[in-house]
Coordinates of C-alpha atoms in Angstrom, one line a residue:
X1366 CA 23.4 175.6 -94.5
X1367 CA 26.1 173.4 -93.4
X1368 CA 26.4 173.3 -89.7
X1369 CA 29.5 171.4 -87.8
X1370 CA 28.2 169.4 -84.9
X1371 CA 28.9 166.4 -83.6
X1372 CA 25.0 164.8 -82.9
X1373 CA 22.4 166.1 -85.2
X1374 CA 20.4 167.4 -82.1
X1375 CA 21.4 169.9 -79.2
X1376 CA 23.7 167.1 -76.9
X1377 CA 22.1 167.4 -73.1
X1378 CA 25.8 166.9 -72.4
X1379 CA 27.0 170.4 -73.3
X1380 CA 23.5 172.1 -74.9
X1381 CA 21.1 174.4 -73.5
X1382 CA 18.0 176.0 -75.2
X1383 CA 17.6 179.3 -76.5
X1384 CA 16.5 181.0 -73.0
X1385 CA 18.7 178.8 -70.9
X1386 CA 15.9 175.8 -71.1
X1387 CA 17.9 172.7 -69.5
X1388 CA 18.1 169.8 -72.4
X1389 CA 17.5 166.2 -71.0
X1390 CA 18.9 162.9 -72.7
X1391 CA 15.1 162.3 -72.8
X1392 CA 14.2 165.1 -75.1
X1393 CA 17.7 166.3 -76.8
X1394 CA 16.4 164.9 -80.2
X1395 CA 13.5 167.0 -80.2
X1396 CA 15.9 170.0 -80.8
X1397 CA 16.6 168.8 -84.0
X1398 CA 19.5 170.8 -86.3
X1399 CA 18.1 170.1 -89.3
X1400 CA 14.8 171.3 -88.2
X1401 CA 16.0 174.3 -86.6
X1402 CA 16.8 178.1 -88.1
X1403 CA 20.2 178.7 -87.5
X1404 CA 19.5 181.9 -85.8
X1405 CA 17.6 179.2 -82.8
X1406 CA 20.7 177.0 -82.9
X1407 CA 22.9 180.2 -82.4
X1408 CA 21.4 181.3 -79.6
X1409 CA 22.1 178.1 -78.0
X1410 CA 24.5 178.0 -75.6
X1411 CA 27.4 174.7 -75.9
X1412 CA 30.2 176.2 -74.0
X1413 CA 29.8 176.4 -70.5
X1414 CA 27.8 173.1 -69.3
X1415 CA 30.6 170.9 -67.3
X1416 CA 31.0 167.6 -69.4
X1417 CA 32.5 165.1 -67.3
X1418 CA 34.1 163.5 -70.3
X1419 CA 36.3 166.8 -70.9
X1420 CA 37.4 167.9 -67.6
X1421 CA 40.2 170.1 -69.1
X1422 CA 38.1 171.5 -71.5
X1423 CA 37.7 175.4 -71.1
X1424 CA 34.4 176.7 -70.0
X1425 CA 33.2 179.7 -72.1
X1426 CA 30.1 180.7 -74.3
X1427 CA 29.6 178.9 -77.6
X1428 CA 27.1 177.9 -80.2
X1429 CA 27.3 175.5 -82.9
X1430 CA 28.9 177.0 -85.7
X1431 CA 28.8 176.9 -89.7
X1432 CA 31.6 175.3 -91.2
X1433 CA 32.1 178.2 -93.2
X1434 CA 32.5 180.1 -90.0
X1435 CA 34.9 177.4 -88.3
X1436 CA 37.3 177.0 -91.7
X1437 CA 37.7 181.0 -92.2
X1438 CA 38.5 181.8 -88.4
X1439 CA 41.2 179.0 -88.5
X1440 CA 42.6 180.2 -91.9
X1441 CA 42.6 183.6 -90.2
X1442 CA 44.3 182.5 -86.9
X1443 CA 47.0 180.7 -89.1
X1444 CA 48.0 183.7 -90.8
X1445 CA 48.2 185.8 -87.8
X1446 CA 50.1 183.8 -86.0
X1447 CA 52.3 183.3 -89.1
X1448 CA 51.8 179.8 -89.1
X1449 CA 51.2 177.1 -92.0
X1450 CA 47.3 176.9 -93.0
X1451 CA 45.8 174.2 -91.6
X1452 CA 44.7 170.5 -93.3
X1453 CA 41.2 169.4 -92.8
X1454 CA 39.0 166.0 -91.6
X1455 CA 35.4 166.6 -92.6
X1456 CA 32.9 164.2 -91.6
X1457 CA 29.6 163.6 -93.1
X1458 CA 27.5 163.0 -90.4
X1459 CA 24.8 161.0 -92.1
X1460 CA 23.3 157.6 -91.9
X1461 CA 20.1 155.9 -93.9
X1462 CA 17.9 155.8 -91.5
X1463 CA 18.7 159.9 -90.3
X1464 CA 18.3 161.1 -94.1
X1465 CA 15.4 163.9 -94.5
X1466 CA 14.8 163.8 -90.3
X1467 CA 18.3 164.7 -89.7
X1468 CA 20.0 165.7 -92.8
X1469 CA 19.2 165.9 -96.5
X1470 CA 20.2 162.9 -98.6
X1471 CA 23.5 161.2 -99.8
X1472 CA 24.2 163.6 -102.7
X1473 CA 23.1 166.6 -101.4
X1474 CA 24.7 166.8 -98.2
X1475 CA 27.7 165.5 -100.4
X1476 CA 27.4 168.4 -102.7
X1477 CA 26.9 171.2 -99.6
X1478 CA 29.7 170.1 -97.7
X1479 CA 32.0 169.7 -100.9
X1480 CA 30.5 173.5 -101.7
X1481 CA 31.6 175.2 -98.6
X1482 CA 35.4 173.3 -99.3
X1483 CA 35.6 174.2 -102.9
X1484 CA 34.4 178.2 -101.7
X1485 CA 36.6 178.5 -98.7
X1486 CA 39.8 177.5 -100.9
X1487 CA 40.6 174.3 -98.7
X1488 CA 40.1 171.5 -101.4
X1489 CA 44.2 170.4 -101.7
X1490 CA 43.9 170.5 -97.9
X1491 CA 40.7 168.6 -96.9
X1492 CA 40.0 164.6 -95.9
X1493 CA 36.0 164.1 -96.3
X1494 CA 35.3 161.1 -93.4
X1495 CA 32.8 158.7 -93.1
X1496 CA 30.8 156.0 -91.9
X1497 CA 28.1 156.1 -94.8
X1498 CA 29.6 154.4 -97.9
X1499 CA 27.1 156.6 -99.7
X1500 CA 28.8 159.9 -99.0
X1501 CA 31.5 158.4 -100.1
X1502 CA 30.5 156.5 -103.2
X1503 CA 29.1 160.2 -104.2
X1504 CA 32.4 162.0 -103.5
X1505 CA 34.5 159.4 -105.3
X1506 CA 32.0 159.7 -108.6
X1507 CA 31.1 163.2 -108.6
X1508 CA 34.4 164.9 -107.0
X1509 CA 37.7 162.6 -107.6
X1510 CA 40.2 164.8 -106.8
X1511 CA 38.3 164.3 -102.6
X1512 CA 40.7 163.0 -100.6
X1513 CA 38.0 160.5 -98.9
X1514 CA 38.8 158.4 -95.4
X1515 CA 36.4 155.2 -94.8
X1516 CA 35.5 155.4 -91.0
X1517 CA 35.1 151.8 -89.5
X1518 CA 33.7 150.6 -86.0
X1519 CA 32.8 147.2 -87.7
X1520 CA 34.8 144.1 -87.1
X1521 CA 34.1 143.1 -90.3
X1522 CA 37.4 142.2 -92.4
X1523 CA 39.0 145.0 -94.5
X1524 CA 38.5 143.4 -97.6
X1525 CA 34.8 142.9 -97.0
X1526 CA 34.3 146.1 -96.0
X1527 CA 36.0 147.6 -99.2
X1528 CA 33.3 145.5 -101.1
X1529 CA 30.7 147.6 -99.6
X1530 CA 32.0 150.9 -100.4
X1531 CA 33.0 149.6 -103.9
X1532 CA 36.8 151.4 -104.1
X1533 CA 39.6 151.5 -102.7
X1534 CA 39.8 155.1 -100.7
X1535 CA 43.1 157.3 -100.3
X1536 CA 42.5 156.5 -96.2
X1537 CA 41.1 153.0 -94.3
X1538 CA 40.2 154.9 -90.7
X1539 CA 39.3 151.7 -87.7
X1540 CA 38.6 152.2 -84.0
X1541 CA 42.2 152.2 -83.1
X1542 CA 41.2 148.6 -81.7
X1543 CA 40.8 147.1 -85.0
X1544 CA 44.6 147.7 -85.4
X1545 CA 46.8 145.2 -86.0
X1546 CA 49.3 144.1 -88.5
X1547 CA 47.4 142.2 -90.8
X1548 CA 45.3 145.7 -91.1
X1549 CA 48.5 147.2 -92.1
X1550 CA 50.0 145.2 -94.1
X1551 CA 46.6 145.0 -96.0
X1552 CA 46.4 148.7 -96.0
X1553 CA 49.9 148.8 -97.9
X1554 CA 49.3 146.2 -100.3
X1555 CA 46.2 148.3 -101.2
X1556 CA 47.9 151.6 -101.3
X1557 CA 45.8 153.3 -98.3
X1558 CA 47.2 155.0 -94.9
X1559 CA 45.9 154.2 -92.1
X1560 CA 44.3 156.8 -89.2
X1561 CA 42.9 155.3 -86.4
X1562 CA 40.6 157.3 -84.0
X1563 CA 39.8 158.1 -81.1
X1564 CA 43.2 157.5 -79.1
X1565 CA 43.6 159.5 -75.9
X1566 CA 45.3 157.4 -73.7
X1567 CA 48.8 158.1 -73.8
X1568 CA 49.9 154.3 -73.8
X1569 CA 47.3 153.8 -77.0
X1570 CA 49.1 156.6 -79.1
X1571 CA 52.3 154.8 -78.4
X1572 CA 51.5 152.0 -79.4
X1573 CA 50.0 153.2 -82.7
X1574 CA 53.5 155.4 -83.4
X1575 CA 55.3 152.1 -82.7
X1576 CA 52.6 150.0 -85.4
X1577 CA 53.9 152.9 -87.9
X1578 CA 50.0 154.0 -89.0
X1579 CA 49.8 157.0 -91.1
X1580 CA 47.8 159.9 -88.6
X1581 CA 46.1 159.8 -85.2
X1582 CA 42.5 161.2 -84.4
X1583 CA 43.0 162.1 -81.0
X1584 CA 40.6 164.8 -78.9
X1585 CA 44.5 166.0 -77.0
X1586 CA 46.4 166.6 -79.8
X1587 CA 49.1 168.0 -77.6
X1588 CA 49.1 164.2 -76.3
X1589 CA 50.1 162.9 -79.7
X1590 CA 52.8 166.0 -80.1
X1591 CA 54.4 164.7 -76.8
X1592 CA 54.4 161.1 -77.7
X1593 CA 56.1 162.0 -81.2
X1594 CA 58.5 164.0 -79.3
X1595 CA 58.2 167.1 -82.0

């Protein structure tokens, strides 16, 4: 099943076990999604531990849902509040060395994740993300009408790293440090936006708004609603 999380293990930053059993950084990889029925994972609580990082984040019982589950209660929400339905950034949380420990390999988590999309209706609304250019490379062959995003941390240059995925995707997505205007005038010449993550300090959106990128990835969206004045 396709599960939306973060780390493929129960974090000791916001996890605990089953029966309340405290996770430790030492041992949070031996609760292993991927190796885990989802009725174990639900009954583990990720909602009420205090994470430092968040302070302003809500405290209140929570388990690591299904995408499936996440998708339809926002599509619901939307329509009873009478608002537009909502776009989507889905990351494949994958890596070589994580494949069959952590999740199943390049084209079938590609073709599970792109499964739940296609079912839930959400195709013309949905960004796949990643770091893995095999994810990618799969989406692009199997399922072009994906609009797919390029996560980068590297400081590699943007041509390079558009070598190693092989095509040029819809989105180029740095570390918002990577930013500057040789990335976007790159970006334009190739035809790609740009949507830099993770920005949360408010002097970083602004400056982003000002270099004219394309989206913000931000965990305070109501930050980047108050920077763009709407």
């Amino acid at each position: 099943q396709v599960l939306l999380s973060h780390e493929p293990f129960l974090s000791h930053e916001i996890c605990k076990g089953p029966k309340e059993e405290e996770i430790t950084e030492e041992n949070e990889r031996e609760w292993n999604l991927y190796q885990m029925e989802y009725e174990e994972i639900k009954a583990c609580d990720c909602g009420m531990k205090v994470h430092k990082r968040f302070p302003e984040q809500k405290k209140m019982k929570a388990y690591k849902p299904l995408l499936k589950e996440v998708i339809m209660a926002a599509e619901e929400k939307a329509k009873a509040d009478g608002r537009e339905l909502p776009f989507y950034n889905i990351e494949t949380k994958s890596q070589p060395k994580g494949v069959t420990i952590y999740h199943p390999e390049p084209e079938l988590f590609t073709d599970l994740l792109v499964g739940v999309i296609q079912e839930t209706g959400i195709a013309e609304r949905t960004i796949i993300q990643s770091f893995d250019v095999r994810t990618l490379q799969v989406a692009h062959e199997k399922y072009p009408e994906m609009v797919l995003a390029f996560l980068i941390v590297n400081e590699d240059s943007p041509q390079a790293n558009l070598e190693k995925l092989g095509f040029v995707p819809e989105i180029y997505s740095p570390a918002f440090q990577l930013v500057d205007e040789d990335l976007m005038n790159f970006a334009k010449e190739k035809g790609m936006k740009v949507i830099p993550w993770t920005l949360n300090d408010q002097e970083d959106i602004s400056r982003m708004i000002e270099m004219k990128v394309d989206g913000i990835i931000s965990d305070y969206p109501n930050r980047v609603i108050e920077a763009l004045g709407i």
